[in-house]
Structure formats: C-alpha cells, structure tokens
mmCIF file of C-alpha atoms and ligand atoms in Angstrom:
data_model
loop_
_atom_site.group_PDB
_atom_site.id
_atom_site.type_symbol
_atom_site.label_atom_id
_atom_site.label_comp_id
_atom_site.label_asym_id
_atom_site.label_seq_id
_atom_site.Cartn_x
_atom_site.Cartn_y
_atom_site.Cartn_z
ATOM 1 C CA UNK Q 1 15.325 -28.779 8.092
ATOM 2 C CA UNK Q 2 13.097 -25.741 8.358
ATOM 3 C CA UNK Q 3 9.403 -26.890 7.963
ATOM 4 C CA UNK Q 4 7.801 -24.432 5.201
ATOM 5 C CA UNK Q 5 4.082 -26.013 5.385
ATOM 6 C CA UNK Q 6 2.636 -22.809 7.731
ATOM 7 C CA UNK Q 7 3.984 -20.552 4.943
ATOM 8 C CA UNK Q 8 2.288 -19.225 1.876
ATOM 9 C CA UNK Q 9 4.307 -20.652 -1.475
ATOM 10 C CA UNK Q 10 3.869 -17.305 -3.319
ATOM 11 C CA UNK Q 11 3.034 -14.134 -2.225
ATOM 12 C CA UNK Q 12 1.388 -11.191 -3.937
ATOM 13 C CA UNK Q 13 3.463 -7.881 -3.515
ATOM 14 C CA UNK Q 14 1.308 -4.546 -3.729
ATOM 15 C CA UNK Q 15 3.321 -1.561 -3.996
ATOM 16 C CA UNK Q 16 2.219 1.249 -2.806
ATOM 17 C CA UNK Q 17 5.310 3.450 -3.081
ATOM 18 C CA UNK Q 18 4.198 5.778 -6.124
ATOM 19 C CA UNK Q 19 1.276 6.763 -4.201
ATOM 20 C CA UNK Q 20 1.731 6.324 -0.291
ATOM 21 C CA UNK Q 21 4.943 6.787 -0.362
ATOM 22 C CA UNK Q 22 5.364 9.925 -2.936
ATOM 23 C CA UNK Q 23 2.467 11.236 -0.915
ATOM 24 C CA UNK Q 24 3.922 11.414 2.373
ATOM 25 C CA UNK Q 25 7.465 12.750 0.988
ATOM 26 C CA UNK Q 26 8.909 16.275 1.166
ATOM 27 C CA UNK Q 27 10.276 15.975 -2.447
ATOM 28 C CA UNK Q 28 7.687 16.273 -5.828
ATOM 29 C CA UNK Q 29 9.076 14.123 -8.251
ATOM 30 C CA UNK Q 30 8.724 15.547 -11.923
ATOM 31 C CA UNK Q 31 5.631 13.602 -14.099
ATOM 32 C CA UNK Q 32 9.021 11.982 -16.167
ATOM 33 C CA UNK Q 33 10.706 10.181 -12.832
ATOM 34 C CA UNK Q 34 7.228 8.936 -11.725
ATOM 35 C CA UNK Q 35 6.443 7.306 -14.840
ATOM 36 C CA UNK Q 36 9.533 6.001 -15.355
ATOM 37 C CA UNK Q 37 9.975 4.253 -10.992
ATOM 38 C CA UNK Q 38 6.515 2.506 -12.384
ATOM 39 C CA UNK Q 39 7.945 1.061 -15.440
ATOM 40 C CA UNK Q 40 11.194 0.149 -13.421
ATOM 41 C CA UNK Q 41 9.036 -1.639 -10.755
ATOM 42 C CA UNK Q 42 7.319 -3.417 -13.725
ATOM 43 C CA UNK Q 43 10.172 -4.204 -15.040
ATOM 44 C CA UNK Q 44 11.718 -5.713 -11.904
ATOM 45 C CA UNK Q 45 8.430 -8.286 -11.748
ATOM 46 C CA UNK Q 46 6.377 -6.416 -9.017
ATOM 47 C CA UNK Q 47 2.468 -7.639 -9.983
ATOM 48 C CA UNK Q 48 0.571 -4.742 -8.616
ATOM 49 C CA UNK Q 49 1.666 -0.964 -8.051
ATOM 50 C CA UNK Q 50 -0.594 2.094 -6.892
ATOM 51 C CA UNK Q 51 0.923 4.512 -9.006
ATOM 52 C CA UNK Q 52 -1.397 7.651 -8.399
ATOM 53 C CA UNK Q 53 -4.300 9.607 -6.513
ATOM 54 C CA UNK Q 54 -7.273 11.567 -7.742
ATOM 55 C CA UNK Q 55 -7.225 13.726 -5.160
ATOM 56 C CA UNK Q 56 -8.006 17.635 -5.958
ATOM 57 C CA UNK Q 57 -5.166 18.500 -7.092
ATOM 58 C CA UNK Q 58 -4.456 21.612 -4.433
ATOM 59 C CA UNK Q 59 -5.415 18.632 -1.709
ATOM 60 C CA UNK Q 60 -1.976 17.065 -2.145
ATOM 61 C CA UNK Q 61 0.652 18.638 -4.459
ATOM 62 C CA UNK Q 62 2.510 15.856 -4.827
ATOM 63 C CA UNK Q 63 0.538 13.885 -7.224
ATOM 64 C CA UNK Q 64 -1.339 16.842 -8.248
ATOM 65 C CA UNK Q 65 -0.380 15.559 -12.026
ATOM 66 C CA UNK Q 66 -2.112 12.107 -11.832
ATOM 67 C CA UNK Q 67 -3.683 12.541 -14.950
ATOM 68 C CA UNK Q 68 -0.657 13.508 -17.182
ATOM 69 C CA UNK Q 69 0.771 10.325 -15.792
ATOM 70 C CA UNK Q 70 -1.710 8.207 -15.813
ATOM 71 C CA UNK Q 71 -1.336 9.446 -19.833
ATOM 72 C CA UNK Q 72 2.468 8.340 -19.794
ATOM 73 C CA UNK Q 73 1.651 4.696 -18.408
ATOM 74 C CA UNK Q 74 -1.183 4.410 -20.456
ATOM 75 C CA UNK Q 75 -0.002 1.479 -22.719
ATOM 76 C CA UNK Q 76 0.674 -0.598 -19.673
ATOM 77 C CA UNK Q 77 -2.509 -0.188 -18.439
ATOM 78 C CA UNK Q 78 -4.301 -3.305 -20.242
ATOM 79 C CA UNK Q 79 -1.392 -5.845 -19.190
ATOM 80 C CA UNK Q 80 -0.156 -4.922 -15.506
ATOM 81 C CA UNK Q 81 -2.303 -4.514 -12.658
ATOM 82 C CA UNK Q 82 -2.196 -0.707 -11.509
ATOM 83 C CA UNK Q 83 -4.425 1.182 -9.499
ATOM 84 C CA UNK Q 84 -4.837 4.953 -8.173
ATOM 85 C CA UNK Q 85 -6.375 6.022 -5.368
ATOM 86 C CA UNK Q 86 -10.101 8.336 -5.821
ATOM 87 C CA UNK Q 87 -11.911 9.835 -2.715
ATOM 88 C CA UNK Q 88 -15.009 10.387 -4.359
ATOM 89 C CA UNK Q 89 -17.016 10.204 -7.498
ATOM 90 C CA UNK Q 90 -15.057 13.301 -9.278
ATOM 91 C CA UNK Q 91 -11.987 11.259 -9.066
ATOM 92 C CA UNK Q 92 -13.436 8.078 -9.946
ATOM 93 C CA UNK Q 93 -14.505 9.927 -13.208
ATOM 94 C CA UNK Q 94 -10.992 10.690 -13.659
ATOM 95 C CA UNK Q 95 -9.479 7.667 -13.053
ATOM 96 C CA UNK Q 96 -12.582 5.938 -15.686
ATOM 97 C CA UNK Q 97 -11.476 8.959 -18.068
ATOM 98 C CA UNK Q 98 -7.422 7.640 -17.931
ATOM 99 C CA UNK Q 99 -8.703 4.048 -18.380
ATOM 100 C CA UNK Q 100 -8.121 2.565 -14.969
ATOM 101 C CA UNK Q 101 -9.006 -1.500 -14.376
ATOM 102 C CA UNK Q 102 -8.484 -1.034 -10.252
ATOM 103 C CA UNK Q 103 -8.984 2.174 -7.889
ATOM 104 C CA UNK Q 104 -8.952 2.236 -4.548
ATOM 105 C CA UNK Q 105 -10.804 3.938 -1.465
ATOM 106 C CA UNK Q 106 -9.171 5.160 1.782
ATOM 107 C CA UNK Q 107 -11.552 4.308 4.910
ATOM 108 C CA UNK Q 108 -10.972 5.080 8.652
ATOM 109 C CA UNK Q 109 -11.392 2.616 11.703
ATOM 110 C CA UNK Q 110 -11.561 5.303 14.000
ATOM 111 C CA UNK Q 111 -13.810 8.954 13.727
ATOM 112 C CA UNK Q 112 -10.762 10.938 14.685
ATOM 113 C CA UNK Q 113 -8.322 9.539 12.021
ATOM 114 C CA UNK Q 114 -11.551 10.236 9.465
ATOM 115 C CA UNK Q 115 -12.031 13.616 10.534
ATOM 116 C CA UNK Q 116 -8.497 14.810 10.166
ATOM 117 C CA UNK Q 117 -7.864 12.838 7.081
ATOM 118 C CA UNK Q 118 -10.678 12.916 5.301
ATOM 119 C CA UNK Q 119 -12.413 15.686 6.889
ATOM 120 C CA UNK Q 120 -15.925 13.528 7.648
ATOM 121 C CA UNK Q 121 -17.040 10.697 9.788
ATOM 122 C CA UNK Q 122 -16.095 7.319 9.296
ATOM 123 C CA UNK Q 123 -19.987 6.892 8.455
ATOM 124 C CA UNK Q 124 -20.084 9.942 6.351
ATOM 125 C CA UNK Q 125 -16.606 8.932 4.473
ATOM 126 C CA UNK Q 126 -17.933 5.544 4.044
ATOM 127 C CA UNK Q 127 -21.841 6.476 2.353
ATOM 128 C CA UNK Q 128 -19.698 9.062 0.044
ATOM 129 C CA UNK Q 129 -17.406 5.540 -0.861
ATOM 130 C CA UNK Q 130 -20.644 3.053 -1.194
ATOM 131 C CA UNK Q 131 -21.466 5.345 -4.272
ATOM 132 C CA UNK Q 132 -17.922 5.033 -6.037
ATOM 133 C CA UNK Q 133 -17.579 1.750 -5.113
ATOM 134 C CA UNK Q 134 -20.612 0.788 -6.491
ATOM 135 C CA UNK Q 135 -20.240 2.949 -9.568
ATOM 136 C CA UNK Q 136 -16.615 1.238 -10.124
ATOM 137 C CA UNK Q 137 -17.984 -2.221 -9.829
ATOM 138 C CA UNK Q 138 -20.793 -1.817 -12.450
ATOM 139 C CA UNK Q 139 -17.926 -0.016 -14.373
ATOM 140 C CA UNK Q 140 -16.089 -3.328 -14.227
ATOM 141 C CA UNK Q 141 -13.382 -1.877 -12.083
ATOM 142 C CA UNK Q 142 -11.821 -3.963 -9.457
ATOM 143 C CA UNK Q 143 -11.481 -1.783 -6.338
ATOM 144 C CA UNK Q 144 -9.647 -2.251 -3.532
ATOM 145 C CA UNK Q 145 -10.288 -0.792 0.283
ATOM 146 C CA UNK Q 146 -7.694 0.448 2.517
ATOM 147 C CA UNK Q 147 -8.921 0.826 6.492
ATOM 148 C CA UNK Q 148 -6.378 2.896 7.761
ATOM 149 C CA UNK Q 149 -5.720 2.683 11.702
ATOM 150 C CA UNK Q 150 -6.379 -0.623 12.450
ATOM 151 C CA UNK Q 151 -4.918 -1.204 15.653
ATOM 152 C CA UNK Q 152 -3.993 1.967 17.243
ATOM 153 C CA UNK Q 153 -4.944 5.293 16.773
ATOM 154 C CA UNK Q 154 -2.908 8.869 17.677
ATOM 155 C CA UNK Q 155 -6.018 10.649 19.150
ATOM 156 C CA UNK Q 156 -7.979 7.294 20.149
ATOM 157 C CA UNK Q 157 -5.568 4.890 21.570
ATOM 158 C CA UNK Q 158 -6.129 0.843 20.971
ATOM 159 C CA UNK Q 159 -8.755 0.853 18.312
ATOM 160 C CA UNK Q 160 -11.317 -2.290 18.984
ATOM 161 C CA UNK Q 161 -11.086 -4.996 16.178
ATOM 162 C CA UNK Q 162 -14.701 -4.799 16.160
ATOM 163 C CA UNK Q 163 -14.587 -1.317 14.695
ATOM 164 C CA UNK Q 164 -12.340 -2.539 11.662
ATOM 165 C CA UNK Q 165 -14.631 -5.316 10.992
ATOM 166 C CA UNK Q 166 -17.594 -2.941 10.599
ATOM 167 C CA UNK Q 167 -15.670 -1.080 8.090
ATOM 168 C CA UNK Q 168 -14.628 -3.911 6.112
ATOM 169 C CA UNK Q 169 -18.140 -5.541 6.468
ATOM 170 C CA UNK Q 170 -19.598 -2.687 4.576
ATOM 171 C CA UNK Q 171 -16.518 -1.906 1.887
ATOM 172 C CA UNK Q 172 -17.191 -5.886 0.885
ATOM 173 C CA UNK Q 173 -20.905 -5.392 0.942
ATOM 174 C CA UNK Q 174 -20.679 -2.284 -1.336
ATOM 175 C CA UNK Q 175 -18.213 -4.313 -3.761
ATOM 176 C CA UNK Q 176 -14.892 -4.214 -2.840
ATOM 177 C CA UNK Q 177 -12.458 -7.129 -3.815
ATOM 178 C CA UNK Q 178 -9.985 -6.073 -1.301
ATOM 179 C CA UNK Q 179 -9.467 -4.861 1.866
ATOM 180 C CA UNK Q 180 -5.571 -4.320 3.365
ATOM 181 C CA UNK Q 181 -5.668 -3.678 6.804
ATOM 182 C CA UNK Q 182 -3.514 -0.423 7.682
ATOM 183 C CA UNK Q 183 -1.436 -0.187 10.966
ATOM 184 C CA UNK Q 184 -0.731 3.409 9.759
ATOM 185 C CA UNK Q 185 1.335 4.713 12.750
ATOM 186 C CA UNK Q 186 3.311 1.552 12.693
ATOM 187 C CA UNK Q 187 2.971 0.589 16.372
ATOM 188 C CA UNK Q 188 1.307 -3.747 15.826
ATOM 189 C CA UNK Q 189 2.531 -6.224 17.652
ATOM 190 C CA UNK Q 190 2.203 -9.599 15.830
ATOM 191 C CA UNK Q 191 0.175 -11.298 18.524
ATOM 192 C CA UNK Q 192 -2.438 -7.733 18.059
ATOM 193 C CA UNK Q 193 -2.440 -9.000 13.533
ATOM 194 C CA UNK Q 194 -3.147 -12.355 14.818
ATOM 195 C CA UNK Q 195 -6.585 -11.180 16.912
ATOM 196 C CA UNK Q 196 -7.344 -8.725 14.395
ATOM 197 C CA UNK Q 197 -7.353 -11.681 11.809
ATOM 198 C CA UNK Q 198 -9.509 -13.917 14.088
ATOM 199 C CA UNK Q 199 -11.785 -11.082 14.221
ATOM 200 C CA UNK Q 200 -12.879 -10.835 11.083
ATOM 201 C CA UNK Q 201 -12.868 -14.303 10.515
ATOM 202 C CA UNK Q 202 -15.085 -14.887 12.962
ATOM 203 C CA UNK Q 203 -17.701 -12.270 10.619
ATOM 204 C CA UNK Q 204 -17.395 -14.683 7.609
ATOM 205 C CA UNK Q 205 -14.374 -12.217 6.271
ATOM 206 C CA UNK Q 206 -12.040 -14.539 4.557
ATOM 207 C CA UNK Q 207 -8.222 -14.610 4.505
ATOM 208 C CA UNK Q 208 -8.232 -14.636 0.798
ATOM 209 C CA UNK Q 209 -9.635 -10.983 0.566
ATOM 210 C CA UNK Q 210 -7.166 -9.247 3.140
ATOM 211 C CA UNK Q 211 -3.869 -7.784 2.191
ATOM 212 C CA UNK Q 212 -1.906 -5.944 5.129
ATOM 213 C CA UNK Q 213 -0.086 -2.746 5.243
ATOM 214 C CA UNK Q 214 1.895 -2.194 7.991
ATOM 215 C CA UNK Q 215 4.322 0.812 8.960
ATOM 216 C CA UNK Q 216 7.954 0.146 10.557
ATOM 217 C CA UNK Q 217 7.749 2.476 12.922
ATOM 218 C CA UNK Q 218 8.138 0.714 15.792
ATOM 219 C CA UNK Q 219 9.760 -1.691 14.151
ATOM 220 C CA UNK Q 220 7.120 -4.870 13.710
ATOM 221 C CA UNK Q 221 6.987 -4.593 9.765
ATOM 222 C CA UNK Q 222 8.487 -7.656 9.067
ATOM 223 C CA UNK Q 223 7.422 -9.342 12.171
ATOM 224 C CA UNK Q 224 4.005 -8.474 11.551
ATOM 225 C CA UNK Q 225 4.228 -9.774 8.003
ATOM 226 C CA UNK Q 226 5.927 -13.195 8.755
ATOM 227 C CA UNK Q 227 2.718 -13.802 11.352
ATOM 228 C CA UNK Q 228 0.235 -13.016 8.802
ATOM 229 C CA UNK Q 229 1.392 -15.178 6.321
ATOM 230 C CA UNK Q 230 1.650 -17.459 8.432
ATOM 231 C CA UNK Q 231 -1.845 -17.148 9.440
ATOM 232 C CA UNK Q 232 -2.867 -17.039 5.573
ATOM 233 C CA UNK Q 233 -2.427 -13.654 4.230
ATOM 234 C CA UNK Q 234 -0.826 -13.988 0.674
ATOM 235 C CA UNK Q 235 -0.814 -10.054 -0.600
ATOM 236 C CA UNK Q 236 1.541 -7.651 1.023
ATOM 237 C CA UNK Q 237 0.975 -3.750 0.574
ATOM 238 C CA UNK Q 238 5.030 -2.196 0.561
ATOM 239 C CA UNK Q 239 7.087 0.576 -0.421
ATOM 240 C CA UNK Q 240 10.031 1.119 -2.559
ATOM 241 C CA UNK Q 241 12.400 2.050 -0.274
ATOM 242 C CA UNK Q 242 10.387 2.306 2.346
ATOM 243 C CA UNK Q 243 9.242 5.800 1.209
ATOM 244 C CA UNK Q 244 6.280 7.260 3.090
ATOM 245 C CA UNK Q 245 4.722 7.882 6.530
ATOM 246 C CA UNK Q 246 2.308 9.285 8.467
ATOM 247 C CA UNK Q 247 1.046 13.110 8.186
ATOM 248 C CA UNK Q 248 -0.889 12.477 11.519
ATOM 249 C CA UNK Q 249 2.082 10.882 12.962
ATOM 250 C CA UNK Q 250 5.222 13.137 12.957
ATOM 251 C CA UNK Q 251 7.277 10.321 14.184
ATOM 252 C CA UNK Q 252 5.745 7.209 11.852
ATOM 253 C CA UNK Q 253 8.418 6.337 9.363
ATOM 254 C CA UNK Q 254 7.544 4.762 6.594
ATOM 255 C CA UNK Q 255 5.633 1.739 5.066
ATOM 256 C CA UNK Q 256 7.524 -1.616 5.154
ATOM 257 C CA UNK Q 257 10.600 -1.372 2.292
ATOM 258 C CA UNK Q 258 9.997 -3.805 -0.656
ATOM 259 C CA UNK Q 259 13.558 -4.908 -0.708
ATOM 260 C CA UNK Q 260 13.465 -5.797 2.593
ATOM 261 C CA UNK Q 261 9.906 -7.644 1.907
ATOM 262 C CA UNK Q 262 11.238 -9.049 -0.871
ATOM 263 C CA UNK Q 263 14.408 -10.058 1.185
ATOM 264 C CA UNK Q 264 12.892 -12.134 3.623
ATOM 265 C CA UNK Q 265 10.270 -13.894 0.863
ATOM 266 C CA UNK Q 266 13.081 -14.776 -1.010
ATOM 267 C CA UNK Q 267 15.015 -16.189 1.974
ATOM 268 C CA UNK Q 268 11.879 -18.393 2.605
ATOM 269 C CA UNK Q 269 11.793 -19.710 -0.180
ATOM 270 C CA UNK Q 270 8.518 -18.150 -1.166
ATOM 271 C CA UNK Q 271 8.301 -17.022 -5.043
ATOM 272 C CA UNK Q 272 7.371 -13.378 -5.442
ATOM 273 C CA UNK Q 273 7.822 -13.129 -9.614
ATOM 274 C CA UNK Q 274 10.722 -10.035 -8.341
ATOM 275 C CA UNK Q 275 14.192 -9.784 -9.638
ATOM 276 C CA UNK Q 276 15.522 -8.548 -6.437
ATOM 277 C CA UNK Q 277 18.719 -7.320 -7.877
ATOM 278 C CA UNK Q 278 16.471 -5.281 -10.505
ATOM 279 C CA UNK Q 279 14.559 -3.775 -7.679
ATOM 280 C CA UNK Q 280 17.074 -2.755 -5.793
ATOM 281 C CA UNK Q 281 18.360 -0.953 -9.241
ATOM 282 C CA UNK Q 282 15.485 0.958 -8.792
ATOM 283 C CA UNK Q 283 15.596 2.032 -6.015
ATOM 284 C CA UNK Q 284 19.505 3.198 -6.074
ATOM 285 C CA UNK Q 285 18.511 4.992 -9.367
ATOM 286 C CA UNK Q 286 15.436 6.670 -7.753
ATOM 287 C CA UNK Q 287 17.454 8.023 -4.450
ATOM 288 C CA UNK Q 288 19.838 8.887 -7.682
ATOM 289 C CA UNK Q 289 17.705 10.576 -9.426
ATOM 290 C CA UNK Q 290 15.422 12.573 -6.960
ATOM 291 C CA UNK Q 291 17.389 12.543 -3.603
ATOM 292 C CA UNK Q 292 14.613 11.091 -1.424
ATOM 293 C CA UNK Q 293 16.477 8.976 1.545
ATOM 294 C CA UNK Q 294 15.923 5.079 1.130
ATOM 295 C CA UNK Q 295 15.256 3.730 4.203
ATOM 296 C CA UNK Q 296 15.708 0.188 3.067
ATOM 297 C CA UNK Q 297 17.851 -1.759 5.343
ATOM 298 C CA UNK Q 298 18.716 -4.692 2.846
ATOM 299 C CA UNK Q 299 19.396 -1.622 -0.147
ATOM 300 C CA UNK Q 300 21.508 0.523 1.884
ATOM 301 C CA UNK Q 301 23.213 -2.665 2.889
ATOM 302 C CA UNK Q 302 23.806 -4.194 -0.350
ATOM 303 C CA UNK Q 303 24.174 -0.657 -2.420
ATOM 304 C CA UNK Q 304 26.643 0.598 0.248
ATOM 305 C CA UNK Q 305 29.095 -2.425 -0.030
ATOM 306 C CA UNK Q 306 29.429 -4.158 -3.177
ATOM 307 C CA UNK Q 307 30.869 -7.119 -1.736
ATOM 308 C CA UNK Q 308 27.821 -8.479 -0.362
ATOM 309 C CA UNK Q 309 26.287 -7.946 -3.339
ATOM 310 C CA UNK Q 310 28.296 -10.525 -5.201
ATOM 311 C CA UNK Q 311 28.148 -12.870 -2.705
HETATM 312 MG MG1 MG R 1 1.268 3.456 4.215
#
C-alpha cells in the first residue's frame, strides 16, 4: 500500500496561464477569448487564476487590454480569488480602479535577470515594490510576490539561495502574503528545491507562505513539484496547457501544464476542487479557438485518443 502521510491532502492550484502564459505567447488573444478561458477555468474548480498585467500597455501587447477585461470579469471578482500582475504604483491604481482583492509583484534573485526584465536593480526594483506593496496592504489587497530565477540564472549561472532569501525577507517584511519561488528557465533539480526550502527555513520563512513555479524545460516540473510537497509546499503556480516561457530564455518552454499537475494530484489521491475532464475542455476549446499549441502531455494524450478518455 502506498504510504500518503509525506503528502499534502489538498493542494492549492494557482494558475498563472492568462497572464504568464498569454504573456510569453506569439498569439494575442481577443479581450472576448480571455475572459471567457477565465470563466472556463472557474468553472472547471481552479481556486486562484492570474488573469492579467498592468503593465504599460506598449510594454507588452499582449495584455495591453487588462482593463477592458478586468471590466468583463468584473462580477466574479467578489467570489473567486483572481489577481493581476502591477509593476509599480500606476498599475496598482489600475488594478484598485477595476476592483482587484490580490495583485502581484515580479522580483529578481539575480541583478542581471532585473536589469533585462525590469530594467533596474534588484534593489532598485524592490524599493519601487515596498511602496505598492505597502499601498496594496493598507488598501486591503492581498498581494502576492513572485522571485523569478531562483536557482539558475542565463547571464549568472547557479544563483546562491541566500540571494532568494534576501528577496523574500524583504517582500514579507513590506507585506506580502505570498511568495512562489520561480525556476524561470526551467533547469531545478529536486534535490536544488529541497536546499532552497531549507534555506529559507532556516530565516524563519515558513512553508505555509511559499508557492513554487517551476518551468519544464528541462524537464523537472513535476519532479520538482512532487519533492516540494513533499517537503510541505501546498500551492502550486501552473499553466493551462502549459502555455508560456521565457523571453530571456529562447529555449525555456513553458510553465508546468495544469492538466498534467492536476494529473498527478489526482493520481495521489490529493483533492484539488478541479474537474479534470472540465479542464481539459478548456484547454481543447482554447487551442480550438485561438491556435496556440498545448503542450500538455496528459491533454494531447487524452484529446488525441478518445479511448483513454473513457477508460
Ligand atoms: Mg512562468
């Protein structure tokens, strides 16, 4: 009998397809589809979705219509958890303006990954984020922080788990309620989550406020997740699809595929509140309806042979 004690009994799915995912596609889905993936990925049970980024608009055409969609989703806002992404106060105000509960802020482990991303230093990015954050907070926002490069970097190499714990020291001090740990070019090893874990538990930085976000480039997604819960992480950032990448990365495919999360939760017994057969509806109707590839392994599977489906 397989022992499930290690393993969390429920896990919290964050999906970050909408946003990461749109945002790193070729395609620009119309204001209509976007809307309308959310509300499927509601429908199918997912508990939290990123569905857009205040960005300036020019800065990333792709969800350069936030704010019309933010309008369209507007009566879900008060009864699902959704958050967009703002990189400063001017798209905080937006996001306050649509009537956002939960925003998010994009941090850098390493100086090169902040200087090409977000075109300051990581201690620069991060004064610029203590202001918003703060501002959200007293707002009554929840607000989550993404550290992107965790473990390695394109420019830097191995990035020190010391540097990540500095970030997420100072997103928690300035008020964030989450931090999910990005391996953005997809290249952790599961032993690498484990000692990035122990490293900022060893700084008083609790299990209970990480989520991870990992890329399947190399292909550790799912390995990477299965050690984390396993060492206590309970909310999982993924990607319809698996939609999404890495500008700085040519080669990074993208985030870990929700079916294929979902897939492996479900095998394990652990409860996820997702219909899987509705999500993978969604994301058959999405390639449907826009054309963008699904990378999905279990949906290409399952869509491509309706056999295993039934069975
Ligand atoms: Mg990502």
């Amino acid at each position: 009998m397989f022992d499930r004690s290690g393993l969390p009994k429920a896990v919290t799915i964050y999906e970050v397809g909408p946003r990461d995912g749109l945002q790193n596609e070729a395609l620009t889905l119309s204001t209509d589809i976007k809307a309308e993936l959310v509300r499927r990925l509601i429908n199918s049970g997912i508990p939290a979705v990123e569905v857009a980024s205040f960005v300036r608009p020019d800065t990333v055409p792709a969800l350069a219509d936030a704010d019309e969609l933010l309008t369209q989703l507007s009566p879900l806002l008060s009864s699902h958890r959704m958050s967009a992404l703002v990189p400063n106060q001017r798209g905080l105000d937006r996001a306050l303006h649509a009537g956002m509960r939960e925003v998010a802020v994009f941090a850098s482990a390493t100086e090169s990954f902040a200087k090409a991303n977000l075109n300051n230093s990581v201690a620069g990015s991060l004064e610029i984020y203590s202001h918003v954050i703060k501002t959200a907070v007293d707002a009554g926002l929840r607000v989550r922080g993404y550290i992107s490069m965790c473990f390695r970097d394109p420019w830097e190499g191995t990035v020190a788990a010391g540097k990540v714990v500095d970030v997420a020291e100072r997103l928690l001090a300035d008020g964030v309620t989450e931090i999910s740990l990005g391996d953005t070019i997809g290249t952790a090893t599961p032993g690498e989550v484990i000692e990035l874990l122990n490293a900022l538990d060893s700084r008083g930085i609790s299990r209970s406020l990480l989520a991870v976000h990992f890329h399947d480039t190399y292909g550790q997604a799912l390995s990477n997740t299965l050690t984390a819960m396993l060492e206590g992480i309970t909310t999982i950032d993924s990607s319809i699809g698996g939609l999404g990448g890495c500008p700085f990365a040519k080669s990074a495919t993208g985030n870990l595929a929700t079916e294929d999360l979902v897939w492996q939760l479900h095998g394990l017994g652990i409860s996820t509140g997702i219909n899987f057969d509705e999500l993978l509806a969604t994301s058959n109707w999405l390639s449907e309806k826009s054309g963008l590839k699904i990378r999905s392994k279990s949906a290409i599977a399952l869509v491509g042979n309706s056999r295993l489906v039934e069975s």
